[in-house]
Amino acid sequence: MVLAIVTACGSSGTTDTTEQDTTVAGDLGVVAADPVTSPAPTRLPDGTVAEAPTIVEMVGDEGSDQLVALLNDRRQLAVYNRADPTTPTRVVNAPDSARSISAGPNGTVLIVTDAGVDVLDPASGALSTIDPDTDATPTAAAAWGDGYAIGTDDGAVHLINADGSAERTITGLGGIDRILARPEAVSVIDRVQSSVRSVDLDDNRAGPALRAGEGVGTAVGSADGTIVSTDVRDGELLVFTDDPLVLRQRFPVPDGPFAVAYDSGTGLVWVTVTGLNEVVEWDISEGIPVESRRFRTVQQPNSLVFDRQSGDLFVGSAVGGGLQRIPTRS
């Protein structure tokens, strides 16, 4: 196996890039990093907590007042109103077991299954299907402007227009577990290799890749080109820019950082620390992360959504501990 190693500079030092094939990594026994197991809670969570089943993942688009949670069987999605998340407004059955969910265009939610990618309108519960016109299995999806970016297990990203027509396909990207997309730039997260890789939209080819520590947990992107991710195994917060792909900040977050949320307007980042049942707030606007607050959470806080309008954080428990709402502006 040949590794191509490149050095990239950031405010905290250097990191290396690799170009491994995901299949090779899997054959060597390399697996994606799981969140650190939470202890039994010993303190009451901050904010309010509503009863909820096990929450695998949550999505809350800025253009919608809905919060959508993928539940423990991965076959149901609960839709909550963020103003009053006490009980779901509806529960929608997914067509198949969901690999993941993500924010789609215009307040929709994308449901990735082995059979395809479905689009959920949370307001009505209506489902439709996107066809990337490939025999490969979908692995990730994201909004790309008013259209879609769909990753498949053959290392390709399919860019699809809002009307469903194919725009183009970029290949050679390796594993694709999450796509972070905006009209000007697309990046993919490979959780097995723990890397973030850019897509060269000008030349329609795979761009450079950077290691995201030793075990990337989750990652979010923003309209300003910032990518924020956690490294579970090394216990770190990582901040990249996507065009060009550069590691800008790297900072220790002990005890199992996992889910992450980012507000580009204030430069605030929130990270769930599953080993402590906490959410830590960081200010990254000055180039060096500065911890500002900590909040007590429900047990096993594997999911996190920030509502920019209200300033509330929503935390989902992966062991049935409930759906937590934490005000950050009061």
CSV table of C-alpha atoms in Angstrom, one decimal:
chain,number,residue,atom,x,y,z
A,1,MET,CA,0.0,0.0,0.0
A,2,VAL,CA,1.3,3.4,-1.1
A,3,LEU,CA,0.7,6.5,0.9
A,4,ALA,CA,1.0,10.0,-0.5
A,5,ILE,CA,1.8,12.4,2.3
A,6,VAL,CA,1.5,16.1,2.0
A,7,THR,CA,2.0,18.8,4.7
A,8,ALA,CA,-0.6,21.5,5.4
A,9,CYS,CA,-0.2,24.4,7.8
A,10,GLY,CA,-2.7,25.5,10.4
A,11,SER,CA,-2.7,27.8,13.4
A,12,SER,CA,-1.8,24.9,15.6
A,13,GLY,CA,0.9,23.2,13.6
A,14,THR,CA,0.8,20.6,10.8
A,15,THR,CA,-1.1,17.6,9.7
A,16,ASP,CA,-0.7,15.1,6.9
A,17,THR,CA,-2.9,14.0,4.1
A,18,THR,CA,-3.4,10.5,2.9
A,19,GLU,CA,-4.8,8.9,-0.2
A,20,GLN,CA,-5.7,5.4,0.9
A,21,ASP,CA,-8.5,3.3,-0.6
A,22,THR,CA,-11.3,2.8,1.8
A,23,THR,CA,-11.5,-0.9,0.9
A,24,VAL,CA,-7.9,-1.4,1.8
A,25,ALA,CA,-8.5,0.4,5.2
A,26,GLY,CA,-11.4,-1.9,5.9
A,27,ASP,CA,-9.4,-5.0,5.1
A,28,LEU,CA,-6.8,-3.9,7.6
A,29,GLY,CA,-9.4,-3.8,10.3
A,30,VAL,CA,-9.7,0.0,10.4
A,31,VAL,CA,-13.2,1.1,11.5
A,32,ALA,CA,-14.9,4.4,12.1
A,33,ALA,CA,-14.7,5.8,15.6
A,34,ASP,CA,-17.7,5.3,17.9
A,35,PRO,CA,-18.7,7.8,20.5
A,36,VAL,CA,-17.3,7.3,24.0
A,37,THR,CA,-19.8,5.5,26.2
A,38,SER,CA,-21.5,7.9,28.7
A,39,PRO,CA,-21.6,7.2,32.4
A,40,ALA,CA,-24.9,7.2,34.2
A,41,PRO,CA,-26.0,10.8,34.8
A,42,THR,CA,-25.3,12.2,38.3
A,43,ARG,CA,-26.6,15.7,37.7
A,44,LEU,CA,-29.8,17.1,36.3
A,45,PRO,CA,-29.5,18.3,32.7
A,46,ASP,CA,-29.6,22.0,31.9
A,47,GLY,CA,-32.7,23.4,30.2
A,48,THR,CA,-35.7,21.2,29.6
A,49,VAL,CA,-35.9,17.5,28.6
A,50,ALA,CA,-38.8,15.9,26.8
A,51,GLU,CA,-39.4,12.2,26.7
A,52,ALA,CA,-38.2,10.6,23.4
A,53,PRO,CA,-37.1,7.2,22.1
A,54,THR,CA,-33.4,6.5,21.3
A,55,ILE,CA,-32.2,9.3,18.9
A,56,VAL,CA,-29.6,8.2,16.4
A,57,GLU,CA,-29.2,11.5,14.6
A,58,MET,CA,-31.0,14.9,14.3
A,59,VAL,CA,-31.3,17.5,11.6
A,60,GLY,CA,-32.5,21.0,11.9
A,61,ASP,CA,-32.3,23.3,8.8
A,62,GLU,CA,-31.9,27.0,9.3
A,63,GLY,CA,-34.8,27.7,6.8
A,64,SER,CA,-37.3,25.6,8.7
A,65,ASP,CA,-38.8,25.6,12.2
A,66,GLN,CA,-38.8,21.8,12.2
A,67,LEU,CA,-36.4,19.4,14.0
A,68,VAL,CA,-36.2,15.8,12.6
A,69,ALA,CA,-34.8,12.9,14.6
A,70,LEU,CA,-33.9,9.5,13.3
A,71,LEU,CA,-35.0,7.0,15.8
A,72,ASN,CA,-33.4,3.8,17.1
A,73,ASP,CA,-34.8,1.4,14.5
A,74,ARG,CA,-33.6,3.6,11.7
A,75,ARG,CA,-37.0,3.1,10.1
A,76,GLN,CA,-38.8,6.0,11.7
A,77,LEU,CA,-38.3,9.8,11.8
A,78,ALA,CA,-39.9,12.0,14.4
A,79,VAL,CA,-40.7,15.5,13.4
A,80,TYR,CA,-40.7,18.2,16.2
A,81,ASN,CA,-41.6,21.8,16.2
A,82,ARG,CA,-38.5,23.6,17.6
A,83,ALA,CA,-40.7,26.1,19.4
A,84,ASP,CA,-42.3,23.3,21.4
A,85,PRO,CA,-40.4,20.0,21.1
A,86,THR,CA,-42.4,18.3,23.8
A,87,THR,CA,-44.0,15.7,21.5
A,88,PRO,CA,-43.5,15.1,17.8
A,89,THR,CA,-45.9,16.6,15.4
A,90,ARG,CA,-45.7,13.5,13.2
A,91,VAL,CA,-43.8,10.3,12.9
A,92,VAL,CA,-42.8,9.2,9.3
A,93,ASN,CA,-41.9,5.7,8.3
A,94,ALA,CA,-38.8,5.6,6.1
A,95,PRO,CA,-38.9,3.4,3.0
A,96,ASP,CA,-35.9,1.4,4.2
A,97,SER,CA,-33.5,1.4,7.1
A,98,ALA,CA,-31.7,4.7,7.0
A,99,ARG,CA,-27.9,5.0,6.9
A,100,SER,CA,-28.1,8.7,7.8
A,101,ILE,CA,-30.2,11.8,7.5
A,102,SER,CA,-29.1,15.3,6.5
A,103,ALA,CA,-30.5,18.7,5.7
A,104,GLY,CA,-31.8,19.1,2.1
A,105,PRO,CA,-32.7,22.2,0.2
A,106,ASN,CA,-35.6,24.4,1.2
A,107,GLY,CA,-36.1,22.8,4.6
A,108,THR,CA,-36.3,19.2,3.5
A,109,VAL,CA,-34.5,16.3,5.0
A,110,LEU,CA,-32.5,13.7,3.0
A,111,ILE,CA,-32.8,10.1,4.0
A,112,VAL,CA,-30.0,7.9,2.7
A,113,THR,CA,-30.7,4.1,2.5
A,114,ASP,CA,-29.1,1.3,0.7
A,115,ALA,CA,-31.9,1.5,-1.8
A,116,GLY,CA,-31.6,5.2,-2.6
A,117,VAL,CA,-32.0,8.7,-1.4
A,118,ASP,CA,-35.5,10.0,-0.3
A,119,VAL,CA,-36.6,13.5,0.3
A,120,LEU,CA,-38.8,14.2,3.3
A,121,ASP,CA,-40.9,17.4,3.6
A,122,PRO,CA,-41.2,17.6,7.4
A,123,ALA,CA,-44.2,20.0,7.2
A,124,SER,CA,-46.4,17.6,5.3
A,125,GLY,CA,-44.7,14.2,5.8
A,126,ALA,CA,-44.5,13.7,2.0
A,127,LEU,CA,-41.7,11.6,0.6
A,128,SER,CA,-40.1,11.6,-2.8
A,129,THR,CA,-37.1,9.9,-4.3
A,130,ILE,CA,-33.9,11.2,-6.0
A,131,ASP,CA,-32.3,9.0,-8.6
A,132,PRO,CA,-28.5,9.6,-9.0
A,133,ASP,CA,-28.6,7.2,-12.1
A,134,THR,CA,-26.0,4.8,-10.8
A,135,ASP,CA,-25.8,1.1,-9.7
A,136,ALA,CA,-23.6,2.0,-6.7
A,137,THR,CA,-25.1,2.2,-3.2
A,138,PRO,CA,-25.7,5.7,-1.8
A,139,THR,CA,-23.7,6.5,1.3
A,140,ALA,CA,-24.3,10.2,2.0
A,141,ALA,CA,-26.3,13.2,0.7
A,142,ALA,CA,-26.4,16.9,1.2
A,143,ALA,CA,-28.1,20.0,-0.3
A,144,TRP,CA,-26.1,21.5,-3.1
A,145,GLY,CA,-27.7,24.9,-3.6
A,146,ASP,CA,-31.2,24.1,-4.7
A,147,GLY,CA,-30.1,20.6,-5.8
A,148,TYR,CA,-28.3,17.7,-4.3
A,149,ALA,CA,-24.9,16.1,-3.8
A,150,ILE,CA,-25.1,12.3,-3.4
A,151,GLY,CA,-22.1,10.1,-2.5
A,152,THR,CA,-21.9,6.5,-3.4
A,153,ASP,CA,-19.8,3.5,-2.3
A,154,ASP,CA,-17.7,3.5,-5.4
A,155,GLY,CA,-16.1,6.8,-4.3
A,156,ALA,CA,-18.2,9.1,-6.5
A,157,VAL,CA,-20.2,12.3,-5.8
A,158,HIS,CA,-23.2,12.9,-8.1
A,159,LEU,CA,-24.3,16.5,-8.4
A,160,ILE,CA,-27.9,16.8,-9.3
A,161,ASN,CA,-30.0,19.8,-10.3
A,162,ALA,CA,-33.1,20.9,-8.5
A,163,ASP,CA,-35.3,19.4,-11.2
A,164,GLY,CA,-33.6,16.0,-10.7
A,165,SER,CA,-31.4,16.1,-13.8
A,166,ALA,CA,-27.8,15.0,-13.5
A,167,GLU,CA,-25.3,17.9,-13.5
A,168,ARG,CA,-22.0,15.9,-13.3
A,169,THR,CA,-20.2,13.1,-11.4
A,170,ILE,CA,-16.8,13.3,-9.8
A,171,THR,CA,-15.0,10.0,-9.1
A,172,GLY,CA,-11.9,8.8,-7.2
A,173,LEU,CA,-12.9,10.2,-3.7
A,174,GLY,CA,-12.6,7.0,-1.6
A,175,GLY,CA,-15.0,6.6,1.3
A,176,ILE,CA,-17.8,9.0,1.6
A,177,ASP,CA,-19.7,9.0,4.9
A,178,ARG,CA,-20.8,12.7,4.9
A,179,ILE,CA,-20.9,15.5,2.4
A,180,LEU,CA,-20.5,19.1,3.2
A,181,ALA,CA,-21.6,21.2,0.3
A,182,ARG,CA,-22.2,24.7,-0.8
A,183,PRO,CA,-22.5,26.0,-4.4
A,184,GLU,CA,-18.9,27.0,-4.6
A,185,ALA,CA,-17.3,24.0,-2.8
A,186,VAL,CA,-17.9,20.4,-1.9
A,187,SER,CA,-16.0,18.3,0.7
A,188,VAL,CA,-16.5,14.7,1.8
A,189,ILE,CA,-15.8,13.1,5.2
A,190,ASP,CA,-14.4,9.6,5.3
A,191,ARG,CA,-14.9,8.3,8.8
A,192,VAL,CA,-12.9,5.0,8.3
A,193,GLN,CA,-9.8,6.9,7.1
A,194,SER,CA,-10.6,9.8,9.4
A,195,SER,CA,-10.1,12.3,6.6
A,196,VAL,CA,-11.7,15.3,4.9
A,197,ARG,CA,-11.3,15.7,1.2
A,198,SER,CA,-12.2,18.5,-1.2
A,199,VAL,CA,-13.8,18.1,-4.6
A,200,ASP,CA,-12.3,20.1,-7.4
A,201,LEU,CA,-15.4,21.5,-9.1
A,202,ASP,CA,-13.4,23.4,-11.7
A,203,ASP,CA,-11.6,20.3,-13.0
A,204,ASN,CA,-14.3,17.7,-12.0
A,205,ARG,CA,-11.8,15.6,-10.1
A,206,ALA,CA,-10.9,14.6,-6.5
A,207,GLY,CA,-9.0,17.3,-4.7
A,208,PRO,CA,-6.5,17.1,-1.8
A,209,ALA,CA,-7.3,15.2,1.4
A,210,LEU,CA,-6.3,16.0,5.0
A,211,ARG,CA,-6.3,13.8,8.0
A,212,ALA,CA,-9.0,14.7,10.6
A,213,GLY,CA,-7.1,13.2,13.5
A,214,GLU,CA,-7.3,9.5,14.3
A,215,GLY,CA,-11.1,9.1,14.5
A,216,VAL,CA,-13.4,11.7,13.1
A,217,GLY,CA,-16.7,11.8,15.0
A,218,THR,CA,-19.1,14.2,13.2
A,219,ALA,CA,-18.5,17.3,11.1
A,220,VAL,CA,-20.5,20.3,10.0
A,221,GLY,CA,-19.9,22.9,7.3
A,222,SER,CA,-21.1,26.5,6.9
A,223,ALA,CA,-21.8,29.0,4.2
A,224,ASP,CA,-18.5,30.8,4.9
A,225,GLY,CA,-16.5,27.7,4.0
A,226,THR,CA,-15.7,26.7,7.6
A,227,ILE,CA,-15.7,22.9,8.4
A,228,VAL,CA,-15.7,22.0,12.1
A,229,SER,CA,-15.2,18.3,13.2
A,230,THR,CA,-14.4,16.3,16.2
A,231,ASP,CA,-11.7,13.7,16.6
A,232,VAL,CA,-13.0,11.1,19.1
A,233,ARG,CA,-9.8,9.0,19.5
A,234,ASP,CA,-7.4,11.9,20.0
A,235,GLY,CA,-9.9,14.1,21.9
A,236,GLU,CA,-9.7,17.2,19.7
A,237,LEU,CA,-11.7,19.9,18.0
A,238,LEU,CA,-10.6,20.5,14.4
A,239,VAL,CA,-11.4,23.6,12.3
A,240,PHE,CA,-10.8,23.6,8.5
A,241,THR,CA,-11.5,25.9,5.6
A,242,ASP,CA,-12.7,24.2,2.4
A,243,ASP,CA,-11.3,26.4,-0.4
A,244,PRO,CA,-8.5,25.8,-0.3
A,245,LEU,CA,-8.6,22.8,2.2
A,246,VAL,CA,-6.5,23.9,5.2
A,247,LEU,CA,-6.5,22.9,8.8
A,248,ARG,CA,-6.8,26.2,10.7
A,249,GLN,CA,-7.3,25.2,14.3
A,250,ARG,CA,-6.7,22.2,16.4
A,251,PHE,CA,-7.5,22.1,20.1
A,252,PRO,CA,-7.8,19.4,22.8
A,253,VAL,CA,-11.2,18.4,24.0
A,254,PRO,CA,-10.8,15.4,26.4
A,255,ASP,CA,-13.4,12.8,27.4
A,256,GLY,CA,-14.9,11.9,24.1
A,257,PRO,CA,-16.0,14.8,21.8
A,258,PHE,CA,-18.5,13.7,19.3
A,259,ALA,CA,-21.4,15.8,17.9
A,260,VAL,CA,-20.7,19.4,16.8
A,261,ALA,CA,-22.7,22.5,15.9
A,262,TYR,CA,-21.4,25.8,14.6
A,263,ASP,CA,-22.7,29.4,14.3
A,264,SER,CA,-20.8,31.3,11.7
A,265,GLY,CA,-22.4,34.6,12.7
A,266,THR,CA,-20.9,34.5,16.2
A,267,GLY,CA,-18.0,32.1,15.7
A,268,LEU,CA,-19.3,29.8,18.5
A,269,VAL,CA,-18.9,26.1,18.3
A,270,TRP,CA,-20.7,23.5,20.6
A,271,VAL,CA,-19.3,20.1,21.1
A,272,THR,CA,-20.9,17.2,23.0
A,273,VAL,CA,-18.5,15.4,25.3
A,274,THR,CA,-20.1,12.0,25.8
A,275,GLY,CA,-17.7,10.8,28.4
A,276,LEU,CA,-19.0,13.6,30.7
A,277,ASN,CA,-22.6,14.1,29.5
A,278,GLU,CA,-21.8,17.7,28.7
A,279,VAL,CA,-21.9,20.2,25.8
A,280,VAL,CA,-18.9,22.6,25.7
A,281,GLU,CA,-19.1,26.0,24.0
A,282,TRP,CA,-16.0,27.4,22.3
A,283,ASP,CA,-15.4,30.8,20.6
A,284,ILE,CA,-13.2,30.2,17.6
A,285,SER,CA,-13.5,33.7,16.0
A,286,GLU,CA,-10.1,34.8,17.1
A,287,GLY,CA,-8.1,31.9,15.6
A,288,ILE,CA,-7.6,30.0,18.9
A,289,PRO,CA,-10.5,28.2,20.5
A,290,VAL,CA,-11.5,29.7,23.9
A,291,GLU,CA,-13.9,27.8,26.1
A,292,SER,CA,-16.7,29.9,27.3
A,293,ARG,CA,-19.4,27.7,28.9
A,294,ARG,CA,-20.4,24.1,29.7
A,295,PHE,CA,-23.9,22.7,29.9
A,296,ARG,CA,-25.0,19.4,31.5
A,297,THR,CA,-26.8,17.1,29.1
A,298,VAL,CA,-28.9,14.0,28.9
A,299,GLN,CA,-27.0,10.7,28.9
A,300,GLN,CA,-25.1,9.7,25.7
A,301,PRO,CA,-25.5,13.0,23.8
A,302,ASN,CA,-24.7,11.8,20.4
A,303,SER,CA,-26.8,14.3,18.5
A,304,LEU,CA,-26.7,18.1,18.5
A,305,VAL,CA,-28.5,20.8,16.6
A,306,PHE,CA,-28.2,24.6,17.0
A,307,ASP,CA,-31.2,26.9,16.2
A,308,ARG,CA,-29.8,30.2,15.1
A,309,GLN,CA,-33.1,32.0,15.4
A,310,SER,CA,-33.7,31.2,19.0
A,311,GLY,CA,-30.1,30.4,20.1
A,312,ASP,CA,-31.3,27.1,21.5
A,313,LEU,CA,-29.3,23.9,21.4
A,314,PHE,CA,-31.1,20.6,20.9
A,315,VAL,CA,-29.4,17.5,22.3
A,316,GLY,CA,-30.6,13.9,21.5
A,317,SER,CA,-29.9,11.0,23.8
A,318,ALA,CA,-28.8,7.8,22.1
A,319,VAL,CA,-30.0,5.7,25.0
A,320,GLY,CA,-33.5,7.0,25.4
A,321,GLY,CA,-32.7,9.8,27.8
A,322,GLY,CA,-34.9,12.3,25.9
A,323,LEU,CA,-34.7,15.3,23.7
A,324,GLN,CA,-33.1,18.2,25.5
A,325,ARG,CA,-33.5,22.0,24.8
A,326,ILE,CA,-30.8,24.3,26.2
A,327,PRO,CA,-31.2,28.1,25.8
A,328,THR,CA,-27.9,29.8,25.2
A,329,ARG,CA,-29.0,33.4,25.0
A,330,SER,CA,-30.9,33.7,28.3
